[in-house]
XYZ file of C-alpha atoms in Angstrom:
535
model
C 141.849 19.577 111.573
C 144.451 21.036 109.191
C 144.405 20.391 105.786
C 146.810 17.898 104.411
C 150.014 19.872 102.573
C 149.900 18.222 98.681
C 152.572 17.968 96.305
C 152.014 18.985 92.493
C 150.910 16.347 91.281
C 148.768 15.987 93.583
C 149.985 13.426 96.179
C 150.600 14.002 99.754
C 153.874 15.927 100.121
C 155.388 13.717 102.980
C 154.705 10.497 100.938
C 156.172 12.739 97.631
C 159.541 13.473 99.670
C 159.598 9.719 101.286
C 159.719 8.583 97.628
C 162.041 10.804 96.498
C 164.257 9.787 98.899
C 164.073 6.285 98.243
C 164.786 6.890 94.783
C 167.996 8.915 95.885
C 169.079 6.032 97.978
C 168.153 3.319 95.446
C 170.566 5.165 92.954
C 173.376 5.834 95.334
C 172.795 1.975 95.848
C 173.452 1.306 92.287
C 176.345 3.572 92.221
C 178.224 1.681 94.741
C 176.792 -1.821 94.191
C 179.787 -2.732 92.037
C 182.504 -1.669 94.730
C 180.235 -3.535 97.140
C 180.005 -6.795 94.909
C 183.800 -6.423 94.388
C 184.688 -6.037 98.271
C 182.548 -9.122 98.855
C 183.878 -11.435 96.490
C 187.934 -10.154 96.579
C 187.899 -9.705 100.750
C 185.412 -10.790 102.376
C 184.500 -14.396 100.657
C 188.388 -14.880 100.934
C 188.496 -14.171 104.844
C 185.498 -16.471 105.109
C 186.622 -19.578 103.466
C 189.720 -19.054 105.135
C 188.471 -19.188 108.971
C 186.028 -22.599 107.562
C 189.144 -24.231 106.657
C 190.882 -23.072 109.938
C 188.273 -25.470 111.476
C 186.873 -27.918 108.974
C 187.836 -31.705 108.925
C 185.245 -33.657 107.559
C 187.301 -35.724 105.356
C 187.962 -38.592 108.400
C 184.494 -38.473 108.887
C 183.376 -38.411 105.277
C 185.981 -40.932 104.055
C 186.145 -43.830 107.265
C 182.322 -43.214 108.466
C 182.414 -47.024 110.022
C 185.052 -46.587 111.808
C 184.836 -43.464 113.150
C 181.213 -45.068 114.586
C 183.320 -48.226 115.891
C 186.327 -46.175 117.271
C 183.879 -43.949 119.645
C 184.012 -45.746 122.347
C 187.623 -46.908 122.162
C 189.523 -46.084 125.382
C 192.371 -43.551 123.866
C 194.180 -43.045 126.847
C 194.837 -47.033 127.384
C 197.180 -49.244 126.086
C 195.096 -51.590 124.303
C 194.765 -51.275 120.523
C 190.772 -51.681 119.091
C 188.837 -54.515 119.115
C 188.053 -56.709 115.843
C 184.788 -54.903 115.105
C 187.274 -51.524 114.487
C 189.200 -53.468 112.090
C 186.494 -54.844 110.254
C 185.117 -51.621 109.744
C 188.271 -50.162 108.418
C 188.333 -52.597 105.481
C 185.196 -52.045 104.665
C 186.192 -48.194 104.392
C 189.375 -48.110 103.039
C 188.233 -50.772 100.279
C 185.827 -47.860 99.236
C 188.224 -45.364 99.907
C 190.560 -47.298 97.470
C 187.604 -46.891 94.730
C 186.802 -43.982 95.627
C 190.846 -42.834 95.014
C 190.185 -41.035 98.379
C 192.659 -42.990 101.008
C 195.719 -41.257 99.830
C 193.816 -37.649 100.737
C 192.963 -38.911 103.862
C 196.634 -40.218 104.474
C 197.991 -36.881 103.688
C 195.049 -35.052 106.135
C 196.330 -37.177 109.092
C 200.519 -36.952 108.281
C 199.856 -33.722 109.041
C 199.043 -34.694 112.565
C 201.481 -37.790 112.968
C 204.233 -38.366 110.654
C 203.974 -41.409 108.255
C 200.406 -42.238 108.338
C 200.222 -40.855 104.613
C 202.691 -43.904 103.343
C 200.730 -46.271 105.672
C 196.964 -45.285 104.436
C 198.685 -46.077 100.361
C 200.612 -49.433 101.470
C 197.293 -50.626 102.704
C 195.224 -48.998 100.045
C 197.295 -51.492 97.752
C 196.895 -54.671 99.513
C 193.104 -54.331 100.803
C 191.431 -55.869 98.169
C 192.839 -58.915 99.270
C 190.273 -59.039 102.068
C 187.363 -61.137 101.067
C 188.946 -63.159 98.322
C 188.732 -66.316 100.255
C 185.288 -65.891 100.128
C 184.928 -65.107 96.406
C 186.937 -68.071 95.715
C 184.865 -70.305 96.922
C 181.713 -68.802 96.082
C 182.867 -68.603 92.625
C 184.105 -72.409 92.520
C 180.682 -73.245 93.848
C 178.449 -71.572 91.441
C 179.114 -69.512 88.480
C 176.625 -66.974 88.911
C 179.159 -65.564 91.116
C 181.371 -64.629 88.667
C 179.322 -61.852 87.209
C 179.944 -58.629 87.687
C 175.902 -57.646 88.026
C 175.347 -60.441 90.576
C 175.437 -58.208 93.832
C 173.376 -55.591 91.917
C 170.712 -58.283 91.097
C 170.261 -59.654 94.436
C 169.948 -56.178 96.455
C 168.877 -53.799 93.902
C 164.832 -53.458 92.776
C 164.333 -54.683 89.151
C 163.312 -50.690 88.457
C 167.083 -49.743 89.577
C 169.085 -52.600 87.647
C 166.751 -51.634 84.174
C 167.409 -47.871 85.063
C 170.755 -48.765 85.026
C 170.745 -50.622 82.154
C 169.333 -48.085 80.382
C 171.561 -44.787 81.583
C 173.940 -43.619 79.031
C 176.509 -43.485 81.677
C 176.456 -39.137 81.653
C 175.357 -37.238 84.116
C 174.304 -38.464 87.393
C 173.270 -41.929 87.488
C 170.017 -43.619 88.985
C 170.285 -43.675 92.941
C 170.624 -47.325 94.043
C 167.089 -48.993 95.122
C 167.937 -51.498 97.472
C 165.203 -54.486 97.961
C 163.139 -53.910 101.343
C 163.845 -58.078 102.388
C 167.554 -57.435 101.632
C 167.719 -54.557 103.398
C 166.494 -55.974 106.359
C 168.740 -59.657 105.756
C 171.950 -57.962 104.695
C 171.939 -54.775 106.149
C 175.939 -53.913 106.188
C 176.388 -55.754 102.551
C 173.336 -53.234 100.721
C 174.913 -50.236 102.590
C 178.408 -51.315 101.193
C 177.309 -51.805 97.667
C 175.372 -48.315 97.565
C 178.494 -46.590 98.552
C 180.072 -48.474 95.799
C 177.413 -47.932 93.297
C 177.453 -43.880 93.981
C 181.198 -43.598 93.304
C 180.719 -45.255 90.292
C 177.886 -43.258 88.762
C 179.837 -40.198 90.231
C 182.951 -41.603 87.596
C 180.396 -42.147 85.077
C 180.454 -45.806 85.216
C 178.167 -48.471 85.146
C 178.161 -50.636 88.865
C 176.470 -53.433 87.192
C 179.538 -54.113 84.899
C 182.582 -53.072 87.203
C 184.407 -55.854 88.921
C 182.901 -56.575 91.972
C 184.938 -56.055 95.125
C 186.141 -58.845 97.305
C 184.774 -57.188 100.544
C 181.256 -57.752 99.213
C 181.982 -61.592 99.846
C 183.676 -61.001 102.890
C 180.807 -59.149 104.454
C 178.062 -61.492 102.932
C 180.046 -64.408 104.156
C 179.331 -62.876 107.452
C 176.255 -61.916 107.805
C 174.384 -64.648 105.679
C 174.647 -66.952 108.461
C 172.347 -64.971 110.772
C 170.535 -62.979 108.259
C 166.747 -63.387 108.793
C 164.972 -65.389 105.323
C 161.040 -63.907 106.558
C 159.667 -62.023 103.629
C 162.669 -63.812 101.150
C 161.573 -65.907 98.141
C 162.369 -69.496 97.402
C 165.102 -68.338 94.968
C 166.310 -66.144 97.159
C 166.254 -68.463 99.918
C 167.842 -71.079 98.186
C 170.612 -69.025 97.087
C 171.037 -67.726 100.816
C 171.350 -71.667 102.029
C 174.224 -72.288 99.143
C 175.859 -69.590 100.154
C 175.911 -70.624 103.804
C 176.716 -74.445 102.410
C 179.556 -73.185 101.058
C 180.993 -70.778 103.600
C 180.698 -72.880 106.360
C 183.588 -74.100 108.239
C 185.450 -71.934 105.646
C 188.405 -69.455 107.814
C 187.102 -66.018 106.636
C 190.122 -63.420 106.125
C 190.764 -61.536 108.946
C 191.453 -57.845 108.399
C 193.190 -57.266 112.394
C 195.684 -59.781 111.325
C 195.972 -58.660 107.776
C 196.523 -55.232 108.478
C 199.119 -55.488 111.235
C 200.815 -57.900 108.464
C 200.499 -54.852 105.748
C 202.517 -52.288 108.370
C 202.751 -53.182 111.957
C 202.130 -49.621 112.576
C 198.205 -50.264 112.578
C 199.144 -52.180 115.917
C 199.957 -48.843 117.094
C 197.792 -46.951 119.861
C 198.954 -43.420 118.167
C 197.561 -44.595 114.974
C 194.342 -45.094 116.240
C 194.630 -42.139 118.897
C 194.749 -39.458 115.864
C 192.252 -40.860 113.790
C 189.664 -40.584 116.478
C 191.142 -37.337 117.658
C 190.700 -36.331 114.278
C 186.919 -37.748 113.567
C 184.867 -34.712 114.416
C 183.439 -32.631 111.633
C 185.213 -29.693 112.980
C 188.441 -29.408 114.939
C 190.241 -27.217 117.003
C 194.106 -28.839 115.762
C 195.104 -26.668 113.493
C 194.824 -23.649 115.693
C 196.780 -25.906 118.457
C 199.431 -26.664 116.116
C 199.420 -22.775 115.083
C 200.744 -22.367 118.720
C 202.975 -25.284 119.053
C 200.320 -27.567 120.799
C 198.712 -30.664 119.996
C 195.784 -32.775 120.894
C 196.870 -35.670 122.936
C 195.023 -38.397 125.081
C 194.427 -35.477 127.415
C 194.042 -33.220 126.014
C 195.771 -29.841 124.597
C 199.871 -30.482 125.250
C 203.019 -28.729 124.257
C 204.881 -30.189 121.383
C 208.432 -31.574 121.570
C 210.405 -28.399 122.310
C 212.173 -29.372 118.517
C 209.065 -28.758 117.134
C 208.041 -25.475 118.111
C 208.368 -23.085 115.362
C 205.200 -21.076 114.935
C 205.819 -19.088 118.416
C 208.843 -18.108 117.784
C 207.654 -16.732 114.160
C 205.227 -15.244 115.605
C 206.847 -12.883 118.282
C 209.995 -12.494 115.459
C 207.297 -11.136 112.955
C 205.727 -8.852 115.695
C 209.672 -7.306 116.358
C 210.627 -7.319 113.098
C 207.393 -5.368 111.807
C 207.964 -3.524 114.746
C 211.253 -2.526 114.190
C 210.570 -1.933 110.183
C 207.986 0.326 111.741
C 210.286 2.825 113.458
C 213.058 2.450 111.112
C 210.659 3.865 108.531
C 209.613 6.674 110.440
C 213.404 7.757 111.443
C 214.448 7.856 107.969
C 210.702 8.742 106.038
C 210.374 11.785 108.564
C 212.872 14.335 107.637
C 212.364 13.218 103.825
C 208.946 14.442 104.357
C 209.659 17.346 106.045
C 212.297 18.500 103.303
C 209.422 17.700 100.387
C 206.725 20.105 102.044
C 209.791 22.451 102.737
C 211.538 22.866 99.676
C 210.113 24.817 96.572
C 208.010 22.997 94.417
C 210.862 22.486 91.562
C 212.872 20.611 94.190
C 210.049 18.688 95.469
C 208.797 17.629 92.921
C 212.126 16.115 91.847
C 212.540 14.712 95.222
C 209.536 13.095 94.968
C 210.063 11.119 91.444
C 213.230 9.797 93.742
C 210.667 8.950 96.631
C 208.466 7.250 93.886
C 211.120 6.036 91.517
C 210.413 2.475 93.916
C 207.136 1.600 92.630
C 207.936 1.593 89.162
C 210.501 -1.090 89.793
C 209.660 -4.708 90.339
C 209.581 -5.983 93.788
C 211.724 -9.042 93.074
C 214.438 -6.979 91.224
C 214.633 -4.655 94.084
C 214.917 -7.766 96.642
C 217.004 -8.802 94.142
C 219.831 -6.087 94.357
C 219.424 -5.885 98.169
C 220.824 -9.462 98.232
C 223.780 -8.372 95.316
C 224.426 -5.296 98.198
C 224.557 -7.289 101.050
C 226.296 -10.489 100.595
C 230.024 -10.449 101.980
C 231.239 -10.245 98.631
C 229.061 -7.672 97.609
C 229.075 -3.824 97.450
C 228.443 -2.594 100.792
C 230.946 -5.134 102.789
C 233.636 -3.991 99.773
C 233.255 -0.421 100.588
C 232.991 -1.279 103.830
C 236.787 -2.688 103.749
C 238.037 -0.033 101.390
C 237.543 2.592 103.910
C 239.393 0.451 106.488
C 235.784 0.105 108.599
C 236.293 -3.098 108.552
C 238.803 -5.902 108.170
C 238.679 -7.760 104.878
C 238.552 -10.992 106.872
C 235.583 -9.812 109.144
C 233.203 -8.868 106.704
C 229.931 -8.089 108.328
C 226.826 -10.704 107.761
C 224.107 -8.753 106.163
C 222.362 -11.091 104.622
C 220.104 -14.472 105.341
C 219.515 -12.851 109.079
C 217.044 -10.628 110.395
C 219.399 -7.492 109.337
C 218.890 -8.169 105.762
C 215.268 -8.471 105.355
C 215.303 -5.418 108.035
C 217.146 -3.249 105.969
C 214.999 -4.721 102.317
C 211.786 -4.019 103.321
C 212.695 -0.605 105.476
C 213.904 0.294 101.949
C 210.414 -1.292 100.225
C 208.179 0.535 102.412
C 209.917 3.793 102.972
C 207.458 5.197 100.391
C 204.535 4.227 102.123
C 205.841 6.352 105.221
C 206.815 9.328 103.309
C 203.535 9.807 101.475
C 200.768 10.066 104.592
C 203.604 11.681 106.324
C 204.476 14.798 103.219
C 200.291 15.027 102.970
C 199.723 15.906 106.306
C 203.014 17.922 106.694
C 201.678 19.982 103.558
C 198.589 21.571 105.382
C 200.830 22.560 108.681
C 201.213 26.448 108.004
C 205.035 27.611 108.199
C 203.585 30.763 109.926
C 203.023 28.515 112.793
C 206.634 28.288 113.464
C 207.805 31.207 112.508
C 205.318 32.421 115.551
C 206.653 30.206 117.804
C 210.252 31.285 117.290
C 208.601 34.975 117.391
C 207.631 34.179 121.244
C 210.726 33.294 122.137
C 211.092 29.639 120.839
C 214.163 28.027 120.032
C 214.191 26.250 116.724
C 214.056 22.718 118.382
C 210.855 24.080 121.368
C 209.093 25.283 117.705
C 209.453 21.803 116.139
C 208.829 19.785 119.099
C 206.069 22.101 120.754
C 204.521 23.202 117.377
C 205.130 20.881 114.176
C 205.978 17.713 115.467
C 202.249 17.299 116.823
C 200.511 18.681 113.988
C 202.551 15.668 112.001
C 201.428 13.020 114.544
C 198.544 12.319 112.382
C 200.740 11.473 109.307
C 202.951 9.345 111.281
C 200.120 7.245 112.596
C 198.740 6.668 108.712
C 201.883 5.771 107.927
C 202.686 3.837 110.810
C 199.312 1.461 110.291
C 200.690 1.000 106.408
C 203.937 0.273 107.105
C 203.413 -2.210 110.079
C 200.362 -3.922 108.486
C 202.153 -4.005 105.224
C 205.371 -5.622 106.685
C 204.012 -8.360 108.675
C 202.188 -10.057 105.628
C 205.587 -9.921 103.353
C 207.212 -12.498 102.333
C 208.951 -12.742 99.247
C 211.405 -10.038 100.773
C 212.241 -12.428 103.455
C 212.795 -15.236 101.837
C 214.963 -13.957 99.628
C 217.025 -12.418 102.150
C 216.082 -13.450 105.242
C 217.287 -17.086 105.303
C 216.380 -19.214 108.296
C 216.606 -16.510 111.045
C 214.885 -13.769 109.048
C 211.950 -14.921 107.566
C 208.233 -13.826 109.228
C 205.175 -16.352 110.011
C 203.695 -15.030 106.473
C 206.536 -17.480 104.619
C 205.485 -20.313 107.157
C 201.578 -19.561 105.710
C 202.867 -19.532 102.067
C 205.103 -22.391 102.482
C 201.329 -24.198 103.606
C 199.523 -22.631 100.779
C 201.969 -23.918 97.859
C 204.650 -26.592 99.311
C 202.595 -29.086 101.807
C 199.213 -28.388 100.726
C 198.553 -27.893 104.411
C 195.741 -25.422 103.855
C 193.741 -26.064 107.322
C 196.883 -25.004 109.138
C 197.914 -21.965 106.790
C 194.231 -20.929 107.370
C 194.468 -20.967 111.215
C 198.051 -19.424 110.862
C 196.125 -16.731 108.657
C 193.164 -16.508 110.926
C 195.445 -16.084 114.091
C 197.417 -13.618 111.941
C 194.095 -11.541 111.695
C 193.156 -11.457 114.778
C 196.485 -9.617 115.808
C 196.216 -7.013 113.454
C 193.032 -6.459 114.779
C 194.470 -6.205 118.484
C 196.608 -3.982 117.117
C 194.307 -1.640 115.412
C 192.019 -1.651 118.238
C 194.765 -0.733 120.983
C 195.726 1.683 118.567
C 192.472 3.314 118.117
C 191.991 3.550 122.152
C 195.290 4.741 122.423
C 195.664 7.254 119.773
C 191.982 7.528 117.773
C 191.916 6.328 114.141
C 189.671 9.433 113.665
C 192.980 11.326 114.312
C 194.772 9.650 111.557
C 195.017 11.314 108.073
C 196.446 10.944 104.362
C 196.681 14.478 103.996
């Protein structure tokens, strides 16, 4: 057997060099952890959140849990509006909602999907308190226990919750509501109301045993007190459940169908009820079928009213415009290039603070003076006429159309052409060509047999820039693009900052993505990224 190889201090010399190793890659770890951590937080947390919200639409589900549970097995595609039992659990929702100061968020969520619902969710919000206040009239004329605010905690809370309560200093999270085990089982919908009510009270740092007490509480008592099983109930409790159905009977309790069709006869309205259960599911598919001029309709995925298809269009004007920024670029970037890794180094080097001079001015002042140069009135169209090019009353329209943000951002990203393209024209040896032309070559069979490939590198490095770069502008283009020049970007940032419409801007962004990625993969397969180089 051969004798095991040791290291100095005496260990094994493979398990020596594994450890040193590991050391090695522990601190190259460390070195780049930073970069890493920075990458993850700045790109790729960012990109994450942004395909959840592409998808995620819990607050229907979150905010109107009863009804979504009622509204399942509603027939969408009929004519008939919902039954009573859909109603009924609508006020019970919305009259948390209302506490909860949630209704208007939901209203908003869903006018995304079908204009006006967000004015219909806060003209009901205002007026659904009303529903149960028949009840609490009378229950309230009949005994005065009724009247207190702590009455609904008394009778379904344990006595360990109510002096927990009593005792919290109303900061940080409050007790969670005990509910008795005989109420639970007589009033099943009224204790599942009032713990709703009691968490988004604790949540506000309030006490649910002295806020008022909502009218729906009757409302729901009222109805279920009449049926609600007394085994396991004590005398008092018993007694007070016979009052209560004393006084309640042959009293009309409110009905919320009629009350809500009173509110806005728009709750009579199939569509109305078609989005919100559309819209139910915890995650949803809508905003990437409104990102492509679709919606979700009784059938299924449809086509939207040919007025309101935008996002198409913006995106196939953003792919031609990027496009056509793209070769513009390279027409005028390439012989720039080719003159700074031509020209002695004084020369290029003051061509290059000219190719530079660009970044050190601000973005908006050079959209800025793009939109002085371009405007009929402005320099270009008046030197334009001077010359006689054109007539002074047929000034050419260069600006708010696709021309003008053409021309701005060919003009913002020249620089980003010119670089990758001067680095790699740098390393091409001129005795190349002068070999050519030595052979026989003509100047033009030099550059296009010799150079011009050599450069194709460059012009791929810059082409990825410039085309990536271009597509996700958009304060060039809506400063000079006006209606017919502005890319899908502004339609995303318009989302982000203007109708809070993040789920959509996300699946706007998200489909955005993905087509850079098409790109860069057909690009790679076609040309080779490994072929591409900065110099």
């Amino acid at each position: 057997m051969a004798e095991q190889v040791l290291a100095a201090d005496g260990r094994p010399l493979k398990a020596s060099l594994n450890r040193a190793l590991r050391r090695q890659k522990m601190r190259a770890l460390m070195l780049i952890a930073p970069l890493l951590l920075f990458i993850l937080v700045s790109f790729v947390m960012p990109i994450a959140d942004m395909l959840f919200r592409s998808v995620e639409n819990q607050i229907v589900g979150e905010t109107l849990p009863r009804t979504v549970v009622e509204l399942a097995d509603w027939d969408a595609a009929g004519e008939a509006e919902p039954d009573a039992a859909v109603f009924e659990a609508l006020a019970r929702d919305l009259a948390i909602a209302v506490e909860e100061k949630s209704h208007t968020r939901l209203g908003s969520r869903l006018n995304y999907e079908l204009t006006g619902v967000s004015s219909l969710f806060r003209k009901t919000g205002r007026k659904v308190d009303e529903i149960g206040e028949t009840v609490q009239d009378a229950l309230e004329d009949a005994a005065p226990i009724w009247k207190e605010r702590s009455v609904f905690g008394g009778l379904l809370g344990t006595d360990d919750w109510t002096n927990a309560v009593d005792a919290w200093d109303e900061t940080g999270a409050g007790p969670a509501f005990e509910a008795r085990p005989e109420m639970q089982a007589a009033l099943p919908d009224t204790t599942s109301l009032y713990r709703s009510f009691t968490e988004i009270a604790m949540e506000a740092g309030d006490n649910p045993l002295t806020e008022k007490q909502l009218p729906i509480f009757f409302h729901v008592l009222a109805q279920e007190v009449t049926t609600a099983p007394t085994d396991g109930l004590s005398d008092a409790q018993a007694a007070l459940f016979a009052d209560v159905q004393t006084t309640v009977a042959g009293l009309t309790l409110d009905d919320p169908k009629a009350l809500f069709v009173d509110i806005d006869e728009d709750w009579g309205s199939t569509d109305v009820w078609r989005t919100i259960q559309t819209y139910s599911p915890a995650y949803t598919d809508g905003y990437f079928l409104n990102s492509v001029d679709r919606l979700k309709g009784a059938e299924g995925a449809e086509l939207r009213p040919e007025n309101e298809r935008i996002y198409i269009t913006l995106f196939i004007r953003t792919m031609i415009m990027s496009f056509t920024i793209t070769v513009s670029c390279i027409l005028l970037g390439y012989p720039i290039a080719w003159l700074l890794a031509n020209l002695p180094a004084r020369k290029a080097n003051l061509l290059m603070i000219l190719v530079l001079l660009p970044f050190w001015t601000s973005l908006l002042v050079r959209t800025s003076a793009w939109k002085v140069l371009l405007q009929q009135q402005g320099v270009i169209n008046d030197v334009l006429v001077w010359i006689g090019f054109v007539a002074d009353d047929s000034r050419l329209q260069l600006i708010n159309n696709q021309t003008g943000t053409i021309i701005a951002m060919t003009h913002i990203l020249l620089p980003f052409m010119i670089l990758p393209l001067y680095s790699v024209m740098q390393t091409i040896p001129p005795s190349y060509l002068r070999a050519a032309k030595s052979l026989g070559a003509t100047n033009w069979t030099a550059f296009w047999r010799v150079y011009f490939p050599q450069s194709i590198p460059g012009i791929g490095a810059g082409s990825i820039l410039v085309f990536i770069l271009s597509i996700g502008y958009y304060i060039t283009p809506e400063i000079v693009g006006g209606t017919k020049g502005v890319f899908i970007s502004n339609r995303i940032a318009y989302h982000i900052s203007s109708s809070l419409n993040w789920g959509l801007a996300a699946a706007l962004g998200a489909i955005l993505l993905a087509i850079v990625l098409i790109f860069y993969w057909a690009y790679d397969r076609i040309v080779g990224i490994d072929n591409v180089k900065l110099g």
